[in-house]
Amino acid sequence: MEPNVEKLMEWLNAHKEATLVIQKQELEDLDTVHFTVETVDYRNAEDVIDDYLDSAVILRGSGSTMNDDAELVPLPQPGYEIAVAGLKLHNVAEDQVDLQTDRAKYTLSLS
């Protein structure tokens, strides 16, 4: 596992049971998710049969997202994945992590 992935997982594990605000900027789209982390897992792309599944940090717990009417609605599944291909950590502080992957930019902060 890459050192940046390990650092991210350490930060996430240190904030289990806390509610995180996850902002994901992908192209022109900004998504905001409020997520309470219960466990943190890692999926290695080399260990899965499906070619379309990348390596990812998988957050398990419960969360909600902001809809177009600015209302929080529950996520359809009890998990949130961050694909880690090309992961770069730009800022790691006690209450916030800024990172970038090949797919998107993220800000994870304590709510």
mmCIF file with all atom_site columns, C-alpha atoms in Angstrom, residues 49-92:
data_model
loop_
_atom_site.group_PDB
_atom_site.id
_atom_site.type_symbol
_atom_site.label_atom_id
_atom_site.label_alt_id
_atom_site.label_comp_id
_atom_site.label_asym_id
_atom_site.label_entity_id
_atom_site.label_seq_id
_atom_site.pdbx_PDB_ins_code
_atom_site.Cartn_x
_atom_site.Cartn_y
_atom_site.Cartn_z
_atom_site.occupancy
_atom_site.B_iso_or_equiv
_atom_site.pdbx_formal_charge
_atom_site.auth_seq_id
_atom_site.auth_comp_id
_atom_site.auth_asym_id
_atom_site.auth_atom_id
_atom_site.pdbx_PDB_model_num
ATOM 1  C CA . ILE A 1 49 ? -12.031 -9.947 -10.541 1.00 0.00 ? 49 ILE A CA 1
ATOM 2  C CA . ASP A 1 50 ? -13.864 -6.959 -12.025 1.00 0.00 ? 50 ASP A CA 1
ATOM 3  C CA . ASP A 1 51 ? -11.541 -4.849 -14.183 1.00 0.00 ? 51 ASP A CA 1
ATOM 4  C CA . TYR A 1 52 ? -13.565 -1.697 -13.609 1.00 0.00 ? 52 TYR A CA 1
ATOM 5  C CA . LEU A 1 53 ? -12.924 -1.628 -9.841  1.00 0.00 ? 53 LEU A CA 1
ATOM 6  C CA . ASP A 1 54 ? -9.921  0.514  -8.899  1.00 0.00 ? 54 ASP A CA 1
ATOM 7  C CA . SER A 1 55 ? -7.991  0.489  -5.671  1.00 0.00 ? 55 SER A CA 1
ATOM 8  C CA . ALA A 1 56 ? -9.997  2.482  -3.149  1.00 0.00 ? 56 ALA A CA 1
ATOM 9  C CA . VAL A 1 57 ? -10.364 3.503  0.466   1.00 0.00 ? 57 VAL A CA 1
ATOM 10 C CA . ILE A 1 58 ? -13.822 2.405  1.525   1.00 0.00 ? 58 ILE A CA 1
ATOM 11 C CA . LEU A 1 59 ? -15.625 4.164  4.353   1.00 0.00 ? 59 LEU A CA 1
ATOM 12 C CA . ARG A 1 60 ? -18.379 2.157  5.994   1.00 0.00 ? 60 ARG A CA 1
ATOM 13 C CA . GLY A 1 61 ? -21.022 3.867  8.060   1.00 0.00 ? 61 GLY A CA 1
ATOM 14 C CA . SER A 1 62 ? -23.930 6.146  7.313   1.00 0.00 ? 62 SER A CA 1
ATOM 15 C CA . GLY A 1 63 ? -24.261 9.392  5.483   1.00 0.00 ? 63 GLY A CA 1
ATOM 16 C CA . SER A 1 64 ? -26.340 11.901 3.628   1.00 0.00 ? 64 SER A CA 1
ATOM 17 C CA . THR A 1 65 ? -25.869 14.180 0.669   1.00 0.00 ? 65 THR A CA 1
ATOM 18 C CA . MET A 1 66 ? -27.212 17.587 -0.264  1.00 0.00 ? 66 MET A CA 1
ATOM 19 C CA . ASN A 1 67 ? -29.843 17.466 -3.013  1.00 0.00 ? 67 ASN A CA 1
ATOM 20 C CA . ASP A 1 68 ? -30.737 20.233 -5.481  1.00 0.00 ? 68 ASP A CA 1
ATOM 21 C CA . ASP A 1 69 ? -33.214 21.677 -2.965  1.00 0.00 ? 69 ASP A CA 1
ATOM 22 C CA . ALA A 1 70 ? -30.423 22.034 -0.361  1.00 0.00 ? 70 ALA A CA 1
ATOM 23 C CA . GLU A 1 71 ? -31.907 19.219 1.735   1.00 0.00 ? 71 GLU A CA 1
ATOM 24 C CA . LEU A 1 72 ? -29.883 16.394 3.259   1.00 0.00 ? 72 LEU A CA 1
ATOM 25 C CA . VAL A 1 73 ? -31.048 13.009 1.958   1.00 0.00 ? 73 VAL A CA 1
ATOM 26 C CA . PRO A 1 74 ? -29.661 9.606  3.056   1.00 0.00 ? 74 PRO A CA 1
ATOM 27 C CA . LEU A 1 75 ? -27.081 7.883  0.878   1.00 0.00 ? 75 LEU A CA 1
ATOM 28 C CA . PRO A 1 76 ? -28.490 4.793  -0.841  1.00 0.00 ? 76 PRO A CA 1
ATOM 29 C CA . GLN A 1 77 ? -25.760 2.516  0.558   1.00 0.00 ? 77 GLN A CA 1
ATOM 30 C CA . PRO A 1 78 ? -23.849 2.345  3.873   1.00 0.00 ? 78 PRO A CA 1
ATOM 31 C CA . GLY A 1 79 ? -20.496 3.157  2.291   1.00 0.00 ? 79 GLY A CA 1
ATOM 32 C CA . TYR A 1 80 ? -18.426 5.778  0.491   1.00 0.00 ? 80 TYR A CA 1
ATOM 33 C CA . GLU A 1 81 ? -15.483 5.022  -1.805  1.00 0.00 ? 81 GLU A CA 1
ATOM 34 C CA . ILE A 1 82 ? -12.481 7.176  -2.622  1.00 0.00 ? 82 ILE A CA 1
ATOM 35 C CA . ALA A 1 83 ? -10.574 5.773  -5.603  1.00 0.00 ? 83 ALA A CA 1
ATOM 36 C CA . VAL A 1 84 ? -6.890  6.264  -4.773  1.00 0.00 ? 84 VAL A CA 1
ATOM 37 C CA . ALA A 1 85 ? -5.174  6.075  -8.173  1.00 0.00 ? 85 ALA A CA 1
ATOM 38 C CA . GLY A 1 86 ? -2.750  9.007  -8.317  1.00 0.00 ? 86 GLY A CA 1
ATOM 39 C CA . LEU A 1 87 ? -3.430  9.995  -4.690  1.00 0.00 ? 87 LEU A CA 1
ATOM 40 C CA . LYS A 1 88 ? -1.653  13.146 -3.528  1.00 0.00 ? 88 LYS A CA 1
ATOM 41 C CA . LEU A 1 89 ? -2.149  14.623 -0.060  1.00 0.00 ? 89 LEU A CA 1
ATOM 42 C CA . HIS A 1 90 ? -1.942  18.427 -0.125  1.00 0.00 ? 90 HIS A CA 1
ATOM 43 C CA . ASN A 1 91 ? -2.791  19.195 3.473   1.00 0.00 ? 91 ASN A CA 1
ATOM 44 C CA . VAL A 1 92 ? -3.134  16.918 6.485   1.00 0.00 ? 92 VAL A CA 1
#
